[in-house]
XYZ file of C-alpha atoms in Angstrom:
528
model
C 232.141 42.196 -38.962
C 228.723 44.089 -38.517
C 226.259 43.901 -41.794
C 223.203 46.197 -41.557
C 221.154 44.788 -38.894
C 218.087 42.694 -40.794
C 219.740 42.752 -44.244
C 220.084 39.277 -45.373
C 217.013 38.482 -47.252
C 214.585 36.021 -45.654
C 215.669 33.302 -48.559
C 218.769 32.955 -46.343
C 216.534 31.893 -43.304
C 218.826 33.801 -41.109
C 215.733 35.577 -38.990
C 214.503 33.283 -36.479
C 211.156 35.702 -36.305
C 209.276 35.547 -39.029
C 208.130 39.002 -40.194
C 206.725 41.506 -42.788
C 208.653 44.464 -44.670
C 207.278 46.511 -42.302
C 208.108 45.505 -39.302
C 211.332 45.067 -40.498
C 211.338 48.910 -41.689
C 210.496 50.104 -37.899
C 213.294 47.717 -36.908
C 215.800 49.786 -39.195
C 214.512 53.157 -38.429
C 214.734 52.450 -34.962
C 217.811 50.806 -35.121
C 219.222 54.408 -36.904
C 217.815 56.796 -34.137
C 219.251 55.039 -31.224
C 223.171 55.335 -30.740
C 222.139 52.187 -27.641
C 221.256 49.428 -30.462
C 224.453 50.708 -32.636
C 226.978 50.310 -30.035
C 225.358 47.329 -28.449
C 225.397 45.943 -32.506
C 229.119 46.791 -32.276
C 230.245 45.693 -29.228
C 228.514 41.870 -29.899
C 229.284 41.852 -33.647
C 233.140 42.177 -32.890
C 232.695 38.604 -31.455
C 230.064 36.955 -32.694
C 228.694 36.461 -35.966
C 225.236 36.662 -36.351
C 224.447 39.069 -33.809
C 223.234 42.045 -35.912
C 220.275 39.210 -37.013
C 220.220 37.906 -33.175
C 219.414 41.702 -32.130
C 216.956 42.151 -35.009
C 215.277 39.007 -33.970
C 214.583 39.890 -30.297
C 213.764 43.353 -31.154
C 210.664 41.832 -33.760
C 209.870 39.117 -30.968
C 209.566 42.152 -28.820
C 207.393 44.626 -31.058
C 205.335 41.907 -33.111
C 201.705 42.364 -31.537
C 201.702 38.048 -32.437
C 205.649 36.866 -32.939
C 206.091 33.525 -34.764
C 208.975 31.514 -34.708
C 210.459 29.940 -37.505
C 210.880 26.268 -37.914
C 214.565 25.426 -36.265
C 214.748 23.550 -39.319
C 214.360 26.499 -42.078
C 217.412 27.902 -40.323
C 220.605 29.013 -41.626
C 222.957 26.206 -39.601
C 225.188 29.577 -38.343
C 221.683 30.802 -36.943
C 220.928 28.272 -35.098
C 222.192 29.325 -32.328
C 220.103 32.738 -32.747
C 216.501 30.601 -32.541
C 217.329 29.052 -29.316
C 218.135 32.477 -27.943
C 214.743 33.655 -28.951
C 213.057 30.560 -28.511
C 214.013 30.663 -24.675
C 213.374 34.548 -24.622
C 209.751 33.562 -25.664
C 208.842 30.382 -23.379
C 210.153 32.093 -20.461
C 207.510 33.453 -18.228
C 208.233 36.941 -18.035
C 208.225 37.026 -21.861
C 203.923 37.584 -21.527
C 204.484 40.420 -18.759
C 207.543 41.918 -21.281
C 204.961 41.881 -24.185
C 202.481 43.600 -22.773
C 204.689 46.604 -22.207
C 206.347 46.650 -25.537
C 203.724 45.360 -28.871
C 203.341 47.809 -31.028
C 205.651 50.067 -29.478
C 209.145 50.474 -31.262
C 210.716 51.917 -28.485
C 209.424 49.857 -25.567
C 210.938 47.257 -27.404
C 214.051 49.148 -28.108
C 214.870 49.207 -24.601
C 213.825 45.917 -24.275
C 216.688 44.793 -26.192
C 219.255 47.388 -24.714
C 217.867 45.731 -21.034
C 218.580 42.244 -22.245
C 221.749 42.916 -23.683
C 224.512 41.257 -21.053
C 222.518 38.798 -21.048
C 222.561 38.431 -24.158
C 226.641 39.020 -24.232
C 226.137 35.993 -21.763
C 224.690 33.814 -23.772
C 226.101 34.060 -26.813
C 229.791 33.596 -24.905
C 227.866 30.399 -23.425
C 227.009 28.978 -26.897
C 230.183 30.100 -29.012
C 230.967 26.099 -28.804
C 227.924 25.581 -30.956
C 228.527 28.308 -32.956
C 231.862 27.162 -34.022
C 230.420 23.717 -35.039
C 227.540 24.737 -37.073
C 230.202 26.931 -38.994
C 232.448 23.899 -39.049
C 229.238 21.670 -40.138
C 228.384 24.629 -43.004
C 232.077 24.570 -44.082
C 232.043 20.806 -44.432
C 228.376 20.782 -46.359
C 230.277 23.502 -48.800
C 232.945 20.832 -49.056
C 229.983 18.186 -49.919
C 228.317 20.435 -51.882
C 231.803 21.208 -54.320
C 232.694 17.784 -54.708
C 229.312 16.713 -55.803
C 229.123 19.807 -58.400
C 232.871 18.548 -59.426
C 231.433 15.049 -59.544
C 228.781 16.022 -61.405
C 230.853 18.141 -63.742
C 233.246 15.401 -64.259
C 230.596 12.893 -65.118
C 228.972 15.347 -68.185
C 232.757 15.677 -69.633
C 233.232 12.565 -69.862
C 229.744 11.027 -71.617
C 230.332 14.609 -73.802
C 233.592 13.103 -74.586
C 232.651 9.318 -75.338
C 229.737 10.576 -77.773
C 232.102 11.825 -79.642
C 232.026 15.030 -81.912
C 228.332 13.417 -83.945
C 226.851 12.423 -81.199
C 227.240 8.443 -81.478
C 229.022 6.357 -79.048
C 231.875 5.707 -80.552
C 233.939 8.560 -79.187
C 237.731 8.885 -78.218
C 237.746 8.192 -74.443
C 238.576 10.528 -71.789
C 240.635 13.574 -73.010
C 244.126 12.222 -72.310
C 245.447 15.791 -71.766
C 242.955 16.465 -68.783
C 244.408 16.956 -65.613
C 244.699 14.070 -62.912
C 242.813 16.213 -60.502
C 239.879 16.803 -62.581
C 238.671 13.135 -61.888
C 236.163 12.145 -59.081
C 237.699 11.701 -55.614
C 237.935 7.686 -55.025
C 235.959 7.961 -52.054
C 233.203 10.113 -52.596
C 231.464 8.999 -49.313
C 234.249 10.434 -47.085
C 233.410 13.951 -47.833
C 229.441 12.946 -47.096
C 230.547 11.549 -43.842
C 232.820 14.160 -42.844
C 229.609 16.936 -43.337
C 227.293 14.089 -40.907
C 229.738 14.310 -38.357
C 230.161 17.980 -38.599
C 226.198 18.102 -38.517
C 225.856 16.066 -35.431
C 228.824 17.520 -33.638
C 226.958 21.349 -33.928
C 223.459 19.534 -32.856
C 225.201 17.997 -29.761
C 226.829 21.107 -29.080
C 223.681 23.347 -29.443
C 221.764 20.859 -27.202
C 224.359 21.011 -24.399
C 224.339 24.659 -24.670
C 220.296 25.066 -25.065
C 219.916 24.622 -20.731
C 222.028 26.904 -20.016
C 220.452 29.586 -22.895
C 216.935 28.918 -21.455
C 218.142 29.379 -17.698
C 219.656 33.103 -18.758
C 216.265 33.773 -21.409
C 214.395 33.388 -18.352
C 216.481 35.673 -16.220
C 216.646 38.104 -19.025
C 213.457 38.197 -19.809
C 211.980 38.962 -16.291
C 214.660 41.988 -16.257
C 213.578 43.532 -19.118
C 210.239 43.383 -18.004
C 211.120 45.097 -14.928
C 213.008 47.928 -16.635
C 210.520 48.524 -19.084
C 207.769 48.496 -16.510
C 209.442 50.734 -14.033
C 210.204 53.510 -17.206
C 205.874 52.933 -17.934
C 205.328 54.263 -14.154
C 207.957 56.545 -13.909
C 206.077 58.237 -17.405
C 203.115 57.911 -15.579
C 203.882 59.298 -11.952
C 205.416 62.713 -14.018
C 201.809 62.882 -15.830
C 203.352 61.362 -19.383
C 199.886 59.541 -21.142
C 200.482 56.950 -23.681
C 199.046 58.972 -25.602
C 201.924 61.324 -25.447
C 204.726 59.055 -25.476
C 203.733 57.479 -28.742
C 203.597 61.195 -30.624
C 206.953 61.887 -29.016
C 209.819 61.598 -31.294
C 212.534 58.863 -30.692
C 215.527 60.907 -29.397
C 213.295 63.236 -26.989
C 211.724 60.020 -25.322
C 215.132 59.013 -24.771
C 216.369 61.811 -23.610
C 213.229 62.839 -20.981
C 213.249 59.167 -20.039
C 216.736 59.908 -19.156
C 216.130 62.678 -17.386
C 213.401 61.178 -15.365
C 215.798 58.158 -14.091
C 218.902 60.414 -13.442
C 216.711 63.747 -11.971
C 216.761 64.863 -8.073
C 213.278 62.848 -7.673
C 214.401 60.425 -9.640
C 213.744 57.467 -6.695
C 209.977 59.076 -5.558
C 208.583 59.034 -8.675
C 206.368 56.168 -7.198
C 205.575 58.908 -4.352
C 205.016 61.381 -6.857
C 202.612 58.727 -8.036
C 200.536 58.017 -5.067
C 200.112 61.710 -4.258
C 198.818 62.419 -7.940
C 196.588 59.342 -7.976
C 195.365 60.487 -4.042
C 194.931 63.999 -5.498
C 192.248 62.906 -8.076
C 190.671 60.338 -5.920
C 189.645 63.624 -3.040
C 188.981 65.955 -6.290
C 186.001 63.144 -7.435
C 184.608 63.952 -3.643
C 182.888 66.857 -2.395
C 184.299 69.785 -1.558
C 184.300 71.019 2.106
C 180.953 73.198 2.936
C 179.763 73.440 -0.953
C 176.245 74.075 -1.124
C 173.574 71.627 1.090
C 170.930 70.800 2.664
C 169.171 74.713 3.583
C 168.912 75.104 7.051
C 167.787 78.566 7.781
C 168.626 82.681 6.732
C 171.616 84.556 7.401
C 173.217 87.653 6.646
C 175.855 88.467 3.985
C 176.778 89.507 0.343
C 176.434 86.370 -2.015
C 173.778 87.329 -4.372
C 173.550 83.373 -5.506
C 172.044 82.913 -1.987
C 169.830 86.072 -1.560
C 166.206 85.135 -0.787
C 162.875 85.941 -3.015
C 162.122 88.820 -0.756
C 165.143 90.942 -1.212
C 165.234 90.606 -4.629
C 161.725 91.750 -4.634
C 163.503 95.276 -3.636
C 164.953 95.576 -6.558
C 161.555 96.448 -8.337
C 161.156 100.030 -7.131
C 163.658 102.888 -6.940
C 163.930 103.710 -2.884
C 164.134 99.832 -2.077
C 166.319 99.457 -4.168
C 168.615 101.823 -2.807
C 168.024 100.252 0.409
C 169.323 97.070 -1.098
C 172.484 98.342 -2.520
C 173.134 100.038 0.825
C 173.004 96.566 2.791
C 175.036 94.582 -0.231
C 177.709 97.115 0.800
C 177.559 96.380 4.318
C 176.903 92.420 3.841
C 173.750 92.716 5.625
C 171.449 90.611 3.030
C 169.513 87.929 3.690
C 170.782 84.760 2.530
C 169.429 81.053 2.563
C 171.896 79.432 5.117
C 173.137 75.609 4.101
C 174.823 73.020 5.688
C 177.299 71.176 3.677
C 179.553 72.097 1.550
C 181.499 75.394 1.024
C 182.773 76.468 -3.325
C 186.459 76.425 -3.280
C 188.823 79.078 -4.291
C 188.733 80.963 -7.659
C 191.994 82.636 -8.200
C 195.317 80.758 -8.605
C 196.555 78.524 -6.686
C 200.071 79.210 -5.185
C 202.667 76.452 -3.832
C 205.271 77.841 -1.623
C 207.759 75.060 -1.247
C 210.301 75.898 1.448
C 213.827 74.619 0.084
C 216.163 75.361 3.028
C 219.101 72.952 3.758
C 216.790 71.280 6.767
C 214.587 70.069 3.860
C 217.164 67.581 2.490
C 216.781 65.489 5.528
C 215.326 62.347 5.492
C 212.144 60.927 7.708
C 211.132 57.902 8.111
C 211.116 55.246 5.122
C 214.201 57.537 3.730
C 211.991 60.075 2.077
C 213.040 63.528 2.087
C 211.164 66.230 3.205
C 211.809 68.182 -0.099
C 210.247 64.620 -2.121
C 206.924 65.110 0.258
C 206.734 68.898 -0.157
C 207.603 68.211 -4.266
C 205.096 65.569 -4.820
C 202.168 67.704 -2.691
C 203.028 70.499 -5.034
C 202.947 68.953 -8.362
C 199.694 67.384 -7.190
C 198.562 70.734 -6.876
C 199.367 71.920 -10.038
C 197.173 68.964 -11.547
C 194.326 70.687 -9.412
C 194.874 73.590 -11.051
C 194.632 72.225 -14.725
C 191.620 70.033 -13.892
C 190.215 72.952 -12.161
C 190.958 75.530 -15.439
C 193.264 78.230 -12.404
C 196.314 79.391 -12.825
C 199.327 77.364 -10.498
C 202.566 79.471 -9.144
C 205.131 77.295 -7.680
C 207.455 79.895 -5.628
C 210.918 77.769 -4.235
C 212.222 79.894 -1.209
C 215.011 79.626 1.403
C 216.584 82.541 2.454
C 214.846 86.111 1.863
C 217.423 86.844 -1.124
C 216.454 83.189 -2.399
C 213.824 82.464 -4.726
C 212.558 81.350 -7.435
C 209.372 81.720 -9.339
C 207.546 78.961 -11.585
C 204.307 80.487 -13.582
C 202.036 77.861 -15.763
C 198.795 79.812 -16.918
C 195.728 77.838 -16.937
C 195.135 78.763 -20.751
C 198.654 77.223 -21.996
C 200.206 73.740 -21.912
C 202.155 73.289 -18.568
C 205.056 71.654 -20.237
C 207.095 68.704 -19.283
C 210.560 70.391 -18.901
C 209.081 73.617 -16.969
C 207.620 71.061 -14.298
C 211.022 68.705 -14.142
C 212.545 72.630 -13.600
C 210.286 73.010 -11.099
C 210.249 70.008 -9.354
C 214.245 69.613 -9.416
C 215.156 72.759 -8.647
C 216.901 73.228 -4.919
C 217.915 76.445 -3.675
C 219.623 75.655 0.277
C 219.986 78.495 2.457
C 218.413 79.533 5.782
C 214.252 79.985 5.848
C 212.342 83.545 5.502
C 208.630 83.461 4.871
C 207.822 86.898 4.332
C 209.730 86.998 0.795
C 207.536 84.464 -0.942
C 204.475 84.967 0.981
C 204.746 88.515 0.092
C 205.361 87.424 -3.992
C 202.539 85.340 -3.917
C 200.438 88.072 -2.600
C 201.874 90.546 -5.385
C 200.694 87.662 -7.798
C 197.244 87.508 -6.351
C 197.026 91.258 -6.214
C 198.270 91.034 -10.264
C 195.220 88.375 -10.980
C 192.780 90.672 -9.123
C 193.426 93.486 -11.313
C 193.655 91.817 -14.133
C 191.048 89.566 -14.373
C 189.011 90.657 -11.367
C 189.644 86.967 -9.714
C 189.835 86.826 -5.866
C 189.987 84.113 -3.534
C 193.279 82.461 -4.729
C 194.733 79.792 -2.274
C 198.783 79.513 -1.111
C 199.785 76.594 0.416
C 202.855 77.241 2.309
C 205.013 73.332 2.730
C 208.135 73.908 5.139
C 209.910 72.147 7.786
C 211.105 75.417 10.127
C 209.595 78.398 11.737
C 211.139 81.841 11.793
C 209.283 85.138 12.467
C 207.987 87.948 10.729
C 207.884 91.479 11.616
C 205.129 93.286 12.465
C 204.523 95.851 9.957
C 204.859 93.353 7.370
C 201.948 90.957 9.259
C 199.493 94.617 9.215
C 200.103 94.306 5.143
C 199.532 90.887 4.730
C 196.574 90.695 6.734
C 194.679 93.789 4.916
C 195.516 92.144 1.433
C 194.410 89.006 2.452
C 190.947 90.942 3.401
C 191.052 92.730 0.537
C 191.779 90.044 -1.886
C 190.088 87.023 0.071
C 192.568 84.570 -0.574
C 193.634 81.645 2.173
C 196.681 80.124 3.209
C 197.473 76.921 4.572
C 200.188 75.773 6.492
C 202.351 72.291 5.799
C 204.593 71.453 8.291
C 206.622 68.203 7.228
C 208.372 66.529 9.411
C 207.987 68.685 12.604
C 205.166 68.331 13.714
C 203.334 70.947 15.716
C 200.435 71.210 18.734
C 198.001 73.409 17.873
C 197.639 76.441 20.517
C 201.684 76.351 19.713
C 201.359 80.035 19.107
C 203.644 79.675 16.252
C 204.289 82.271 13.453
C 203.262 79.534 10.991
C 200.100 78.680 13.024
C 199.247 82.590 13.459
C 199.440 82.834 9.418
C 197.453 79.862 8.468
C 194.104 79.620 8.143
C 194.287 75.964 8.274
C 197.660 74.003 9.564
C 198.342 70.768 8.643
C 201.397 68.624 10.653
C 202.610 65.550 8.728
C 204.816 63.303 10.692
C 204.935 60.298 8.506
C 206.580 61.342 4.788
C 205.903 57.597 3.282
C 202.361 58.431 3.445
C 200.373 60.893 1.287
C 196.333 61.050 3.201
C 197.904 63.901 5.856
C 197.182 66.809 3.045
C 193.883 64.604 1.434
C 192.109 67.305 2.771
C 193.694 69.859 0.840
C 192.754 68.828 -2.469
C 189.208 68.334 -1.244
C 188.922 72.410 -0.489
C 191.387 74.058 -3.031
């Protein structure tokens, strides 16, 4: 039978961990929000007693920032069994490494417990030979303990009766209408050594069993570890801060955790993480041709560059129509700089082609659509460090997309970017449908908030033509709007002088070859 877990009092010594009311509080309350720890109670109390305490134990060895253990002594004999469980979970080495991930952190150590739990099915099964002694021991110290309280009983009757009703000595003798049982057993030591004997036989037993429990600690403690760790970095590849995760309610960090280990990228999140953590590294550099070292004048229209002596033009009316006249034409004269050249200012835009092709595999087993995802989300923490909008636009065939929007000024949201990163659409490959929606966008942010020189980054494995009326529009918005697109090819790789449609487009192409490594596109974060 299941009690509530934790509910005998501490008098009882049933807790092997020794801990405060409130510890014992988060225990409950996270005991109630996960339906894991219930059925895990349920499925081990059926056959065990005790293990509503053993799981309360290992969650409090798990959360305590310092767990203590309680004397073996100051146990409950039924318990015993319980402390060498938890004694072994906490000598084994990967106890420390568990800890780390779980102090102070009710549901690290949660699923801590949930991790551990065959072996702790395991070990329990393992030590239900001690268990049955130390009942069999507490059974016979009841026995003890009865027939000393009758012995005792039996001894005040009787001096009650020989004082006699005044008190003196000379009373009547024993009551001769009290029952035969009533008197003392004739060998009261029989009962004492029967309760040694049970004693010893539950110490030997739990001794014989205590190798094997430290053997399957150790192994259980090194998997939890490993669980626990591997949830930390999968929380961390998606962009989840600690932070975060200890604001988030119980049930949804179960549930996005979930989502995270079942998901399409479920097995590149540690891909997901080295682009991300590549991503920032190139951001912290310089950007490609950003203002340098001066090296001489030229002509053009950036008034942050325009030398002393045009400005000066601006003093009198007729030069300074003179001046307006060559801003039109791009004809002022500019300090010239070698170095370093300001990167875009309008949104950034992540075509992601999701074709059937993209589902293949390269070499180290990743996917093509796992190195195009992970590039992309990469790029949408560009955008939020760099305050721009992000578009992520999933194509296939021209009747096939779909359109992902996060606005600088609002929180990207975890779900929206599992959507987006999850989301596969198969089909055949067209480029002009979403290079011609992220030029609508672009066109939409220019006239909105007056912001040119977006950037689209087109990721794709295939190549398939575009017409030629459509490549006379594209190439007057891109003048008019000043945006630039780069080319991806993953997993094809491509000469340049190819005279491919992709190369034609792109004002940059990039061919990556190897998916298992992430420095082909550094150089994309180091000029969007």
């Amino acid at each position: 039978m299941v009690g509530t877990p934790g509910g005998r009092p501490d008098a009882l010594a049933s807790a092997a961990v020794i801990a405060d009311r409130f510890d014992r509080i988060t225990w409950r309350d996270t005991y109630e929000q996960s339906a894991g720890l219930r059925e895990l109670a349920g499925e081990l109390g059926a056959r065990h007693d005790g293990a509503a305490d053993l799981l309360t134990d290992v969650f409090l060895a798990a959360y305590n920032v310092r767990p203590k253990l309680r004397a073996a002594a100051g146990m409950d004999p039924t318990r015993r069994v319980n402390h060498a469980i938890v004694a072994g979970l906490l000598e084994s080495p990967g106890f420390a490494e568990l800890h780390r991930e779980t102090a102070g952190d009710p549901y690290a150590a949660a699923m801590a417990v949930l991790a551990q739990g065959a072996a702790l099915r395991g070990m329990l099964e393992g030590a239900r030979e001690a268990q049955v002694q130390a009942q069999q021991a507490q059974q016979a110290q009841q026995a003890e303990r009865a027939r000393q309280n009758a012995e005792d009983a039996a001894q005040a009757s009787a001096a009650d009766a020989a004082a006699g009703p005044d008190g003196s000595d000379e009373g009547g003798g024993p009551d001769e209408g009290a029952e035969p049982g009533a008197a003392p057993e004739r060998d009261p030591g029989a009962a004492r050594r029967a309760a040694g004997a049970a004693r010893d036989a539950a110490a030997q037993a739990l001794a014989a069993a205590s190798p094997g429990v430290r053997a399957a600690a150790r192994a259980a403690s090194a998997r939890a570890a490993r669980a626990v760790r591997a949830e930390a970095a999968l929380m961390r590849a998606w962009g989840v801060g600690a932070g975060e995760l200890e604001r988030m309610p119980f049930e949804r960090r179960a549930r996005l955790a979930q989502r995270l280990r079942t998901g399409r990228l479920a097995q590149w999140a540690e891909l997901i993480g080295r682009f991300r953590q590549m991503a920032a590294g190139e951001r912290a550099r310089k950007v490609e041709q950003a203002a340098g070292e001066l090296i001489g004048v030229t002509l053009g229209d950036d008034l942050s560059r325009v030398i002393p002596s045009e400005l000066a033009n601006l003093g009198l009316p007729g030069p300074r129509a003179v001046f307006a006249a060559r801003y039109a034409a791009g004809e002022l004269m500019l300090y010239d700089s070698q170095g370093e050249q300001s990167t875009g200012r309008g949104a950034i835009i992540a075509c992601v082609d999701t074709s059937h092709s993209m589902y293949a595999a390269g070499p180290g087993g990743v996917t093509r659509e796992a190195w195009s995802k992970a590039c992309a989300l990469a790029l949408l923490d560009q955008a939020r460090r760099a305050g721009r909008d992000f578009v992520g636009i999933l194509f296939s065939s021209a009747d096939r997309l779909r359109v992902f929007r996060f606005p600088a000024g609002e929180p990207a949201g975890l779900d929206r970017t599992l959507d987006f990163a999850e989301s596969f659409l198969g089909g055949g490959t067209s480029y002009q449908a979403p290079l011609t929606r992220a030029c609508g966008l672009l066109e939409e942010e220019f006239n909105d908030a007056a912001r040119a020189r977006g950037d689209i980054v087109l990721i794709t494995d295939d190549e398939c033509g575009v017409t030629e009326e459509w490549t006379r529009g594209w190439n007057e918005a891109k003048q008019r709007l000043g945006f630039r697109l780069f080319g991806v090819a993953v997993g094809a790789p491509r000469a340049a002088g190819s005279g491919s449609v992709l190369e034609a487009l792109c004002d940059n192409l990039r061919s990556i070859e190897d998916l298992t490594e992430v420095q082909g596109a550094a150089d994309l974060f180091r000029v969007i």
